[in-house]
Amino acid sequence: MEKKKGIKKIIIGIVIVILIFLGLIFFMAFKELQEEDILKQEIVNYSNKDFATDDFSIEVKTTGDRAYIEEAVKKYYKSLSDSIKAINNHLNDEELTNILTLNSLRNDSPNYIKSHELINNTKNKVTKELENISSLCEEETIKNLIDKDKLSDSEYYYEFYLDLMYTKKDLELLNATKKEMETLSTKFNEFLDKVDEILTFLETNANYIEYTDTNINFANDSLLDEYNTLVNDLTILANNMTNKESDI
């Protein structure tokens, strides 16, 4: 009788251990599924943010392979946002927006050294940010954003990542964004080149120009007409560029 009771206790103990083990397995599976849902939602939240104005600070809310993916994706979106914000800052820089004002031209005449330098520096900075955005929109950048060797379950979670970031819709959007960045880069450089052309025109004809408190006076109508033509060309380029900016 005592022997049967002992066997019964052992069986009960084994059953309890098995139940605990199964419970842990189910708990871990539930936790992983829960974290996958959190990861999906975090990526959706980041992709829906306004790149030009929203905060893209990185806070990782998952663990393990999911945390690695989450951090990589958030860093990706942050890099994209940082470049767009940098471009907007450069385009709205007070010195640049006032570069052709009467006061700025008068103070920097007759050689406009400061203005020429500002144009060159701005062009380099914006081009760098546009190149970064274009690179981030490359399909290979998305595919290589995650290093499979850093994943414990590489095949499953890499495919999981691609399902989130490498869909047909994503690729179409990235391709459209890349083309838009290339167009914006071209328009922006044309705009700055035209500003530089105006400055060069004023510099070349410095002996025939007089600055007053309220106006620029040219020695003859021919120079005035040429100046007005350059300014009108610049206005057209500025309008085209502004339309592209609004799509970012």
Coordinates of N, CA and C in Angstrom, one line a residue:
M1 N 0.8 -1.2 0.0 CA 0.0 0.0 0.0 C 0.9 1.3 0.0
E2 N 1.9 1.2 0.9 CA 2.8 2.4 1.0 C 3.5 2.5 -0.3
K3 N 3.8 1.4 -1.0 CA 4.6 1.5 -2.3 C 3.7 2.1 -3.3
K4 N 2.4 1.8 -3.4 CA 1.5 2.4 -4.3 C 1.4 3.9 -4.1
K5 N 1.3 4.3 -2.8 CA 1.2 5.7 -2.5 C 2.5 6.4 -3.0
G6 N 3.6 5.8 -2.8 CA 4.9 6.4 -3.3 C 4.9 6.6 -4.8
I7 N 4.5 5.5 -5.5 CA 4.4 5.6 -7.0 C 3.5 6.7 -7.4
K8 N 2.3 6.8 -6.7 CA 1.3 7.8 -7.0 C 1.9 9.2 -6.9
K9 N 2.6 9.4 -5.8 CA 3.3 10.7 -5.5 C 4.3 11.1 -6.6
I10 N 5.0 10.0 -7.0 CA 6.0 10.3 -8.1 C 5.3 10.7 -9.4
I11 N 4.2 10.0 -9.7 CA 3.5 10.3 -10.9 C 2.9 11.7 -10.9
I12 N 2.3 12.0 -9.7 CA 1.8 13.3 -9.6 C 2.9 14.4 -9.7
G13 N 4.0 14.1 -9.1 CA 5.1 15.0 -9.2 C 5.6 15.2 -10.6
I14 N 5.6 14.1 -11.4 CA 6.0 14.2 -12.8 C 5.0 15.0 -13.6
V15 N 3.7 14.7 -13.3 CA 2.7 15.5 -14.0 C 2.8 17.0 -13.7
I16 N 3.0 17.3 -12.5 CA 3.2 18.7 -12.1 C 4.3 19.4 -12.8
V17 N 5.5 18.6 -12.9 CA 6.7 19.1 -13.6 C 6.3 19.3 -15.0
I18 N 5.6 18.4 -15.6 CA 5.3 18.5 -17.1 C 4.4 19.7 -17.3
L19 N 3.4 19.8 -16.4 CA 2.4 21.0 -16.5 C 3.2 22.3 -16.4
I20 N 4.1 22.4 -15.5 CA 4.9 23.6 -15.3 C 5.7 23.9 -16.5
F21 N 6.3 22.8 -17.1 CA 7.1 22.9 -18.3 C 6.3 23.4 -19.5
L22 N 5.1 22.7 -19.6 CA 4.2 23.1 -20.7 C 3.7 24.6 -20.5
G23 N 3.5 24.9 -19.3 CA 3.0 26.3 -19.0 C 4.1 27.3 -19.3
L24 N 5.3 27.0 -19.0 CA 6.4 27.9 -19.4 C 6.5 28.0 -20.9
I25 N 6.4 26.9 -21.6 CA 6.4 26.9 -23.1 C 5.3 27.8 -23.7
F26 N 4.1 27.6 -23.2 CA 3.0 28.4 -23.6 C 3.2 29.9 -23.3
F27 N 3.7 30.1 -22.1 CA 3.9 31.5 -21.7 C 5.0 32.2 -22.6
M28 N 6.1 31.4 -22.9 CA 7.1 32.0 -23.7 C 6.5 32.2 -25.1
A29 N 5.7 31.3 -25.6 CA 5.2 31.4 -27.0 C 4.2 32.6 -27.0
F30 N 3.4 32.8 -26.0 CA 2.5 33.9 -25.9 C 3.3 35.2 -25.8
K31 N 4.3 35.2 -25.0 CA 5.1 36.4 -24.9 C 5.8 36.8 -26.2
E32 N 6.3 35.8 -27.0 CA 6.9 36.1 -28.2 C 5.9 36.6 -29.2
L33 N 4.7 36.0 -29.2 CA 3.6 36.5 -30.1 C 3.2 37.9 -29.7
Q34 N 3.1 38.2 -28.5 CA 2.8 39.5 -28.0 C 3.8 40.5 -28.4
E35 N 5.1 40.2 -28.3 CA 6.2 41.1 -28.7 C 6.2 41.3 -30.2
E36 N 5.8 40.3 -30.9 CA 5.8 40.4 -32.4 C 4.7 41.5 -32.7
D37 N 3.6 41.4 -32.0 CA 2.5 42.4 -32.2 C 3.0 43.8 -31.9
I38 N 3.8 43.9 -30.8 CA 4.3 45.2 -30.3 C 5.3 45.7 -31.4
L39 N 6.1 44.8 -31.9 CA 7.1 45.2 -33.0 C 6.4 45.7 -34.2
K40 N 5.3 45.0 -34.6 CA 4.6 45.4 -35.8 C 4.0 46.8 -35.6
Q41 N 3.4 47.0 -34.4 CA 2.8 48.3 -34.1 C 3.8 49.4 -34.1
E42 N 4.9 49.2 -33.5 CA 6.0 50.2 -33.4 C 6.4 50.6 -34.8
I43 N 6.6 49.7 -35.7 CA 7.1 50.0 -37.0 C 6.0 50.8 -37.8
V44 N 4.7 50.4 -37.6 CA 3.6 51.1 -38.2 C 3.6 52.6 -37.6
N45 N 3.8 52.7 -36.3 CA 3.8 54.0 -35.7 C 4.9 54.9 -36.3
Y46 N 6.1 54.3 -36.4 CA 7.2 55.1 -36.9 C 7.0 55.5 -38.4
S47 N 6.5 54.5 -39.2 CA 6.3 54.8 -40.6 C 5.2 55.8 -40.9
N48 N 4.3 56.0 -39.9 CA 3.2 57.0 -40.1 C 3.6 58.4 -39.6
K49 N 4.8 58.5 -39.0 CA 5.1 59.8 -38.4 C 5.5 60.8 -39.6
D50 N 5.4 62.1 -39.2 CA 5.8 63.1 -40.1 C 7.4 63.3 -40.0
F51 N 8.1 62.9 -41.1 CA 9.5 63.0 -41.1 C 10.1 64.4 -40.8
A52 N 9.3 65.4 -41.2 CA 9.8 66.7 -41.1 C 9.6 67.4 -39.7
T53 N 8.7 66.8 -38.9 CA 8.3 67.5 -37.7 C 8.3 66.6 -36.4
D54 N 8.0 65.3 -36.6 CA 7.8 64.5 -35.4 C 9.2 64.0 -34.8
D55 N 9.0 63.6 -33.6 CA 10.2 63.1 -32.8 C 10.5 61.6 -33.1
F56 N 11.7 61.3 -33.5 CA 12.1 59.9 -33.8 C 13.1 59.4 -32.8
S57 N 13.0 59.8 -31.6 CA 13.9 59.3 -30.6 C 13.6 57.8 -30.4
I58 N 14.7 57.0 -30.2 CA 14.6 55.5 -30.2 C 14.4 55.0 -28.8
E59 N 13.3 54.3 -28.6 CA 13.0 53.6 -27.4 C 12.6 52.1 -27.8
V60 N 13.4 51.2 -27.4 CA 13.2 49.8 -27.8 C 12.2 49.1 -26.8
K61 N 11.1 48.6 -27.3 CA 10.1 48.0 -26.4 C 10.0 46.5 -26.4
T62 N 10.9 45.8 -27.2 CA 10.8 44.4 -27.3 C 12.2 43.8 -26.9
T63 N 12.4 42.5 -27.0 CA 13.6 41.8 -26.5 C 14.1 40.9 -27.6
G64 N 15.3 40.4 -27.4 CA 15.9 39.4 -28.3 C 16.0 39.8 -29.7
D65 N 15.7 38.9 -30.7 CA 15.8 39.2 -32.1 C 14.8 40.3 -32.5
R66 N 13.7 40.4 -31.8 CA 12.7 41.5 -32.1 C 13.3 42.8 -31.7
A67 N 14.0 42.9 -30.6 CA 14.6 44.2 -30.2 C 15.7 44.6 -31.2
Y68 N 16.5 43.7 -31.8 CA 17.5 44.0 -32.8 C 16.8 44.6 -34.0
I69 N 15.7 43.9 -34.5 CA 15.0 44.4 -35.6 C 14.4 45.8 -35.3
E70 N 13.7 45.9 -34.2 CA 13.1 47.2 -33.8 C 14.1 48.3 -33.8
E71 N 15.2 48.1 -33.2 CA 16.2 49.2 -33.1 C 16.7 49.6 -34.5
A72 N 17.0 48.6 -35.3 CA 17.5 48.8 -36.6 C 16.5 49.6 -37.5
V73 N 15.2 49.2 -37.4 CA 14.2 49.9 -38.2 C 14.0 51.4 -37.7
K74 N 14.0 51.5 -36.4 CA 13.8 52.9 -35.8 C 15.0 53.8 -36.1
K75 N 16.2 53.2 -36.1 CA 17.4 54.0 -36.5 C 17.3 54.4 -38.0
Y76 N 16.7 53.5 -38.8 CA 16.5 53.8 -40.2 C 15.6 55.0 -40.4
Y77 N 14.5 54.9 -39.8 CA 13.5 56.0 -39.9 C 14.1 57.3 -39.3
K78 N 14.8 57.2 -38.2 CA 15.4 58.4 -37.6 C 16.4 59.0 -38.6
S79 N 17.2 58.2 -39.2 CA 18.2 58.7 -40.2 C 17.5 59.5 -41.3
L80 N 16.4 58.9 -41.8 CA 15.6 59.5 -42.9 C 15.0 60.8 -42.4
S81 N 14.5 60.8 -41.2 CA 13.9 62.1 -40.6 C 15.0 63.1 -40.4
D82 N 16.1 62.7 -39.9 CA 17.2 63.7 -39.6 C 17.7 64.4 -40.9
S83 N 17.7 63.6 -42.0 CA 18.2 64.2 -43.3 C 17.1 65.2 -43.8
I84 N 15.8 64.8 -43.7 CA 14.8 65.7 -44.1 C 14.7 67.0 -43.3
K85 N 14.9 66.8 -42.0 CA 14.9 68.0 -41.1 C 16.1 68.9 -41.4
A86 N 17.2 68.3 -41.7 CA 18.4 69.1 -42.0 C 18.2 69.9 -43.3
I87 N 17.6 69.2 -44.3 CA 17.4 69.9 -45.6 C 16.4 71.1 -45.3
N88 N 15.4 70.9 -44.6 CA 14.5 72.0 -44.3 C 15.1 73.1 -43.6
N89 N 16.0 72.8 -42.6 CA 16.8 73.8 -41.9 C 17.7 74.6 -42.8
H90 N 18.3 73.9 -43.7 CA 19.2 74.6 -44.7 C 18.4 75.5 -45.6
L91 N 17.3 75.0 -46.1 CA 16.5 75.8 -47.0 C 15.9 77.0 -46.4
N92 N 15.6 76.9 -45.1 CA 15.0 78.0 -44.3 C 16.0 78.8 -43.5
D93 N 17.3 78.6 -43.8 CA 18.3 79.4 -43.1 C 18.1 80.9 -43.4
E94 N 18.2 81.7 -42.4 CA 17.9 83.1 -42.6 C 18.9 83.8 -43.6
E95 N 20.1 83.4 -43.5 CA 21.1 84.0 -44.3 C 20.9 83.6 -45.8
L96 N 20.4 82.4 -46.0 CA 20.2 82.0 -47.4 C 18.9 82.7 -48.0
T97 N 17.9 82.7 -47.2 CA 16.6 83.3 -47.7 C 16.8 84.8 -47.9
N98 N 17.7 85.4 -47.2 CA 17.9 86.9 -47.3 C 19.1 87.2 -48.3
I99 N 19.6 86.2 -48.9 CA 20.9 86.4 -49.7 C 20.8 87.5 -50.8
L100 N 19.6 87.6 -51.3 CA 19.4 88.6 -52.4 C 18.7 89.8 -52.0
T101 N 18.5 90.0 -50.7 CA 17.9 91.2 -50.2 C 18.8 92.4 -50.4
L102 N 18.3 93.6 -50.5 CA 19.1 94.8 -50.7 C 20.2 94.9 -49.7
N103 N 19.8 94.7 -48.4 CA 20.8 94.9 -47.3 C 21.9 93.9 -47.4
S104 N 21.6 92.7 -47.7 CA 22.6 91.6 -47.8 C 23.6 91.9 -49.0
L105 N 23.0 92.2 -50.2 CA 23.8 92.5 -51.4 C 24.7 93.7 -51.1
R106 N 24.2 94.8 -50.6 CA 25.0 96.0 -50.3 C 26.1 95.7 -49.4
N107 N 25.9 95.0 -48.3 CA 26.9 94.7 -47.3 C 28.0 93.7 -47.9
D108 N 27.6 92.9 -48.8 CA 28.6 91.9 -49.3 C 29.2 92.3 -50.7
S109 N 28.8 93.5 -51.2 CA 29.4 93.9 -52.5 C 30.8 94.4 -52.2
P110 N 31.6 94.5 -53.2 CA 31.3 94.2 -54.6 C 31.6 92.8 -55.1
N111 N 32.3 92.0 -54.2 CA 32.7 90.7 -54.6 C 31.8 89.6 -54.1
Y112 N 31.0 89.8 -53.2 CA 30.0 88.9 -52.6 C 30.6 87.6 -52.2
I113 N 31.8 87.7 -51.6 CA 32.5 86.5 -51.1 C 31.7 85.7 -50.1
K114 N 31.1 86.3 -49.1 CA 30.4 85.6 -48.1 C 29.2 84.9 -48.8
S115 N 28.5 85.5 -49.7 CA 27.3 84.9 -50.3 C 27.7 83.7 -51.2
H116 N 28.8 83.9 -52.0 CA 29.3 82.8 -52.8 C 29.6 81.6 -51.9
E117 N 30.3 81.8 -50.8 CA 30.7 80.8 -49.8 C 29.4 80.1 -49.2
L118 N 28.4 80.9 -48.9 CA 27.2 80.4 -48.3 C 26.5 79.4 -49.3
I119 N 26.4 79.8 -50.5 CA 25.8 79.0 -51.6 C 26.6 77.7 -51.7
N120 N 27.9 77.7 -51.8 CA 28.7 76.5 -52.0 C 28.5 75.6 -50.8
N121 N 28.6 76.1 -49.6 CA 28.4 75.3 -48.4 C 27.0 74.7 -48.3
T122 N 26.0 75.5 -48.6 CA 24.6 75.0 -48.5 C 24.4 73.9 -49.5
K123 N 24.9 74.1 -50.7 CA 24.8 73.1 -51.8 C 25.4 71.8 -51.4
N124 N 26.6 71.8 -50.8 CA 27.3 70.6 -50.3 C 26.5 69.9 -49.2
K125 N 26.0 70.7 -48.3 CA 25.3 70.1 -47.1 C 24.0 69.4 -47.6
V126 N 23.2 70.2 -48.4 CA 21.9 69.6 -48.8 C 22.1 68.4 -49.8
T127 N 23.1 68.5 -50.6 CA 23.4 67.4 -51.5 C 23.8 66.1 -50.7
K128 N 24.5 66.3 -49.7 CA 24.9 65.2 -48.8 C 23.7 64.5 -48.2
E129 N 22.7 65.4 -47.7 CA 21.5 64.8 -47.0 C 20.6 64.2 -48.1
L130 N 20.5 64.7 -49.3 CA 19.7 64.1 -50.3 C 20.3 62.8 -50.8
E131 N 21.6 62.7 -50.8 CA 22.2 61.5 -51.2 C 22.0 60.4 -50.1
N132 N 21.9 60.8 -48.8 CA 21.6 59.9 -47.7 C 20.2 59.4 -47.9
I133 N 19.3 60.3 -48.2 CA 17.9 59.9 -48.3 C 17.7 58.9 -49.5
S134 N 18.4 59.3 -50.6 CA 18.4 58.4 -51.8 C 18.9 57.0 -51.5
S135 N 20.0 57.0 -50.7 CA 20.6 55.7 -50.4 C 19.7 54.9 -49.5
L136 N 19.0 55.5 -48.6 CA 18.1 54.8 -47.7 C 16.9 54.3 -48.4
C137 N 16.6 54.8 -49.6 CA 15.5 54.3 -50.4 C 15.9 53.2 -51.3
E138 N 17.1 52.8 -51.4 CA 17.6 51.7 -52.2 C 17.0 50.4 -51.6
E139 N 16.6 49.5 -52.5 CA 16.2 48.2 -52.1 C 17.2 47.4 -51.3
E140 N 18.5 47.5 -51.8 CA 19.6 46.8 -51.1 C 19.8 47.3 -49.7
T141 N 19.5 48.6 -49.5 CA 19.7 49.2 -48.1 C 18.7 48.5 -47.2
I142 N 17.4 48.4 -47.7 CA 16.4 47.7 -46.8 C 16.7 46.3 -46.6
K143 N 17.2 45.6 -47.6 CA 17.5 44.1 -47.4 C 18.6 43.9 -46.5
N144 N 19.6 44.8 -46.5 CA 20.8 44.7 -45.7 C 20.7 45.4 -44.4
L145 N 19.6 46.0 -44.1 CA 19.5 46.7 -42.8 C 19.6 45.7 -41.6
I146 N 19.2 44.5 -41.8 CA 19.3 43.5 -40.8 C 20.4 42.5 -41.1
D147 N 21.3 42.2 -40.2 CA 22.4 41.2 -40.4 C 21.8 39.9 -39.9
K148 N 21.6 39.0 -40.8 CA 21.0 37.7 -40.4 C 21.9 36.9 -39.4
D149 N 23.2 37.2 -39.4 CA 24.1 36.5 -38.5 C 23.9 36.9 -37.0
K150 N 23.2 38.1 -36.8 CA 23.0 38.6 -35.5 C 21.6 38.1 -34.9
L151 N 20.9 37.3 -35.7 CA 19.6 36.8 -35.3 C 19.8 35.3 -34.8
S152 N 19.2 35.0 -33.7 CA 19.3 33.6 -33.2 C 18.5 32.7 -34.1
D153 N 17.3 33.2 -34.5 CA 16.5 32.4 -35.4 C 16.5 33.2 -36.7
S154 N 17.6 33.1 -37.5 CA 17.8 33.9 -38.6 C 16.8 33.9 -39.7
E155 N 16.4 32.7 -40.1 CA 15.5 32.5 -41.2 C 14.1 33.1 -40.9
Y156 N 13.6 32.7 -39.7 CA 12.2 33.1 -39.3 C 12.1 34.6 -39.2
Y157 N 13.1 35.2 -38.4 CA 13.0 36.6 -38.1 C 13.4 37.5 -39.2
Y158 N 14.3 37.0 -40.1 CA 14.6 37.8 -41.3 C 13.4 37.9 -42.2
E159 N 12.7 36.8 -42.4 CA 11.5 36.8 -43.2 C 10.4 37.7 -42.6
F160 N 10.4 37.6 -41.2 CA 9.4 38.4 -40.5 C 9.7 39.9 -40.7
Y161 N 11.0 40.2 -40.7 CA 11.4 41.6 -41.0 C 11.0 42.0 -42.4
L162 N 11.3 41.2 -43.4 CA 11.0 41.5 -44.8 C 9.5 41.7 -45.0
D163 N 8.7 40.9 -44.3 CA 7.3 41.1 -44.4 C 6.8 42.4 -43.9
L164 N 7.6 43.0 -43.0 CA 7.2 44.3 -42.4 C 7.8 45.5 -43.3
M165 N 8.9 45.3 -43.9 CA 9.6 46.4 -44.5 C 9.9 46.3 -46.0
Y166 N 9.6 45.1 -46.6 CA 10.0 44.9 -47.9 C 8.9 44.4 -48.8
T167 N 7.7 45.0 -48.6 CA 6.5 44.6 -49.3 C 6.5 45.3 -50.7
K168 N 5.6 44.9 -51.6 CA 5.5 45.6 -52.9 C 5.2 47.1 -52.7
K169 N 4.3 47.3 -51.8 CA 3.9 48.7 -51.5 C 5.1 49.5 -51.0
D170 N 5.9 48.9 -50.1 CA 7.0 49.6 -49.6 C 8.0 50.0 -50.7
L171 N 8.3 49.0 -51.5 CA 9.3 49.2 -52.6 C 8.8 50.3 -53.6
E172 N 7.5 50.3 -53.9 CA 7.0 51.3 -54.8 C 7.1 52.7 -54.2
L173 N 6.9 52.8 -52.8 CA 7.0 54.1 -52.1 C 8.4 54.5 -52.1
L174 N 9.3 53.6 -51.8 CA 10.8 53.9 -51.8 C 11.3 54.4 -53.1
N175 N 10.9 53.7 -54.2 CA 11.3 54.1 -55.5 C 10.8 55.5 -55.9
A176 N 9.5 55.8 -55.5 CA 9.0 57.1 -55.8 C 9.7 58.1 -55.0
T177 N 10.0 57.8 -53.7 CA 10.7 58.8 -52.9 C 12.1 59.1 -53.4
K178 N 12.8 58.0 -53.9 CA 14.1 58.1 -54.5 C 14.1 59.0 -55.7
K179 N 13.2 58.8 -56.6 CA 13.1 59.7 -57.8 C 12.8 61.1 -57.4
E180 N 11.9 61.3 -56.4 CA 11.6 62.6 -55.9 C 12.8 63.4 -55.4
M181 N 13.6 62.6 -54.6 CA 14.9 63.2 -54.1 C 15.8 63.6 -55.2
E182 N 15.9 62.8 -56.2 CA 16.8 63.1 -57.3 C 16.3 64.4 -58.0
T183 N 15.0 64.5 -58.2 CA 14.4 65.7 -58.8 C 14.6 66.9 -58.0
L184 N 14.4 66.7 -56.7 CA 14.6 67.9 -55.8 C 16.0 68.3 -55.8
S185 N 17.0 67.4 -55.8 CA 18.4 67.7 -55.8 C 18.8 68.5 -57.0
T186 N 18.2 68.1 -58.2 CA 18.5 68.8 -59.4 C 17.9 70.2 -59.4
K187 N 16.7 70.3 -58.9 CA 16.0 71.6 -58.9 C 16.7 72.6 -57.9
F188 N 17.1 72.0 -56.7 CA 17.8 72.8 -55.7 C 19.1 73.3 -56.2
N189 N 19.9 72.5 -56.9 CA 21.2 72.9 -57.5 C 21.0 74.0 -58.5
E190 N 19.9 73.8 -59.3 CA 19.6 74.8 -60.4 C 19.3 76.2 -59.7
F191 N 18.6 76.1 -58.6 CA 18.2 77.3 -57.9 C 19.4 78.0 -57.4
L192 N 20.3 77.3 -56.7 CA 21.5 77.9 -56.1 C 22.4 78.4 -57.2
D193 N 22.5 77.6 -58.3 CA 23.4 78.1 -59.4 C 22.9 79.4 -60.0
K194 N 21.5 79.5 -60.0 CA 21.0 80.8 -60.5 C 21.2 82.0 -59.6
V195 N 21.2 81.7 -58.3 CA 21.5 82.7 -57.3 C 23.0 83.1 -57.5
D196 N 23.8 82.1 -57.7 CA 25.3 82.4 -57.9 C 25.5 83.2 -59.2
E197 N 24.7 82.9 -60.2 CA 24.8 83.6 -61.5 C 24.4 85.1 -61.3
I198 N 23.4 85.3 -60.5 CA 23.0 86.7 -60.2 C 24.1 87.4 -59.5
L199 N 24.7 86.8 -58.5 CA 25.8 87.4 -57.8 C 27.0 87.7 -58.7
T200 N 27.3 86.8 -59.5 CA 28.4 86.9 -60.5 C 28.1 88.1 -61.4
F201 N 26.8 88.2 -61.9 CA 26.4 89.3 -62.7 C 26.6 90.6 -62.0
L202 N 26.2 90.7 -60.8 CA 26.4 92.0 -60.0 C 27.9 92.3 -59.8
E203 N 28.6 91.2 -59.5 CA 30.1 91.4 -59.3 C 30.8 91.9 -60.6
T204 N 30.4 91.3 -61.7 CA 31.0 91.6 -63.0 C 30.7 93.1 -63.4
N205 N 29.5 93.5 -63.0 CA 29.1 94.9 -63.4 C 29.1 95.8 -62.2
A206 N 30.0 95.6 -61.3 CA 30.0 96.4 -60.0 C 30.2 97.9 -60.3
N207 N 31.0 98.2 -61.4 CA 31.2 99.6 -61.7 C 30.0 100.3 -62.3
Y208 N 29.0 99.6 -62.6 CA 27.8 100.2 -63.2 C 26.6 100.0 -62.3
I209 N 26.9 99.7 -61.0 CA 25.8 99.5 -60.0 C 26.0 100.4 -58.8
E210 N 24.9 101.0 -58.4 CA 24.9 101.8 -57.2 C 23.8 101.4 -56.2
Y211 N 24.2 101.1 -55.0 CA 23.3 100.7 -54.0 C 22.8 102.0 -53.2
T212 N 21.5 102.1 -53.0 CA 21.0 103.2 -52.2 C 20.3 102.5 -51.0
D213 N 19.7 103.3 -50.2 CA 19.0 102.7 -49.0 C 17.7 102.0 -49.4
T214 N 17.2 102.2 -50.6 CA 16.0 101.6 -51.0 C 16.0 100.8 -52.3
N215 N 17.1 100.9 -53.0 CA 17.1 100.3 -54.3 C 18.5 99.9 -54.8
I216 N 18.5 99.2 -56.0 CA 19.8 99.0 -56.7 C 19.6 99.7 -58.0
N217 N 20.5 100.6 -58.3 CA 20.4 101.4 -59.5 C 21.5 100.9 -60.5
F218 N 21.0 100.7 -61.8 CA 21.9 100.3 -62.8 C 22.2 101.4 -63.8
A219 N 23.4 101.4 -64.4 CA 23.8 102.5 -65.2 C 23.0 102.7 -66.5
N220 N 22.4 101.5 -66.9 CA 21.6 101.6 -68.2 C 20.5 100.6 -68.1
D221 N 19.6 100.7 -69.0 CA 18.4 99.8 -69.1 C 18.8 98.4 -69.5
S222 N 19.8 98.3 -70.3 CA 20.2 96.9 -70.7 C 20.6 96.0 -69.5
L223 N 21.4 96.6 -68.6 CA 21.8 95.9 -67.4 C 20.6 95.6 -66.5
L224 N 19.7 96.6 -66.4 CA 18.5 96.4 -65.6 C 17.6 95.2 -66.1
D225 N 17.5 95.2 -67.5 CA 16.7 94.2 -68.1 C 17.3 92.8 -67.9
E226 N 18.6 92.7 -68.0 CA 19.3 91.5 -67.8 C 19.2 91.0 -66.3
Y227 N 19.3 91.9 -65.4 CA 19.1 91.6 -64.0 C 17.7 91.1 -63.7
N228 N 16.7 91.8 -64.3 CA 15.3 91.4 -64.1 C 15.0 90.0 -64.6
T229 N 15.6 89.7 -65.8 CA 15.5 88.4 -66.4 C 16.0 87.3 -65.5
L230 N 17.2 87.5 -64.9 CA 17.8 86.6 -64.0 C 16.9 86.4 -62.8
V231 N 16.4 87.4 -62.2 CA 15.5 87.3 -61.1 C 14.2 86.6 -61.4
N232 N 13.6 86.9 -62.6 CA 12.4 86.1 -63.0 C 12.7 84.6 -63.1
D233 N 13.8 84.3 -63.7 CA 14.2 82.9 -63.8 C 14.4 82.3 -62.4
L234 N 14.9 83.0 -61.5 CA 15.1 82.5 -60.2 C 13.7 82.2 -59.5
T235 N 12.8 83.1 -59.7 CA 11.5 83.0 -59.1 C 10.8 81.7 -59.6
I236 N 10.9 81.4 -60.9 CA 10.3 80.2 -61.5 C 11.0 79.0 -60.8
L237 N 12.3 79.0 -60.7 CA 13.0 77.8 -60.1 C 12.6 77.7 -58.6
A238 N 12.4 78.8 -57.9 CA 12.0 78.8 -56.5 C 10.6 78.2 -56.4
N239 N 9.7 78.5 -57.2 CA 8.4 77.9 -57.2 C 8.4 76.4 -57.5
N240 N 9.2 76.0 -58.4 CA 9.3 74.6 -58.7 C 9.9 73.8 -57.6
M241 N 10.9 74.4 -56.9 CA 11.5 73.7 -55.8 C 10.6 73.6 -54.6
T242 N 9.8 74.7 -54.4 CA 8.9 74.7 -53.2 C 7.8 73.7 -53.4
N243 N 7.4 73.4 -54.6 CA 6.4 72.4 -54.9 C 6.9 71.0 -54.5
K244 N 8.2 70.8 -54.9 CA 8.8 69.5 -54.6 C 9.0 69.3 -53.1
E245 N 9.4 70.4 -52.4 CA 9.6 70.4 -51.0 C 8.3 69.9 -50.3
S246 N 7.2 70.4 -50.7 CA 5.9 70.2 -50.0 C 5.6 68.7 -50.0
D247 N 6.2 68.0 -51.0 CA 5.9 66.5 -51.1 C 6.7 65.7 -50.2
I248 N 7.7 66.2 -49.5 CA 8.6 65.4 -48.7 C 7.8 64.9 -47.5

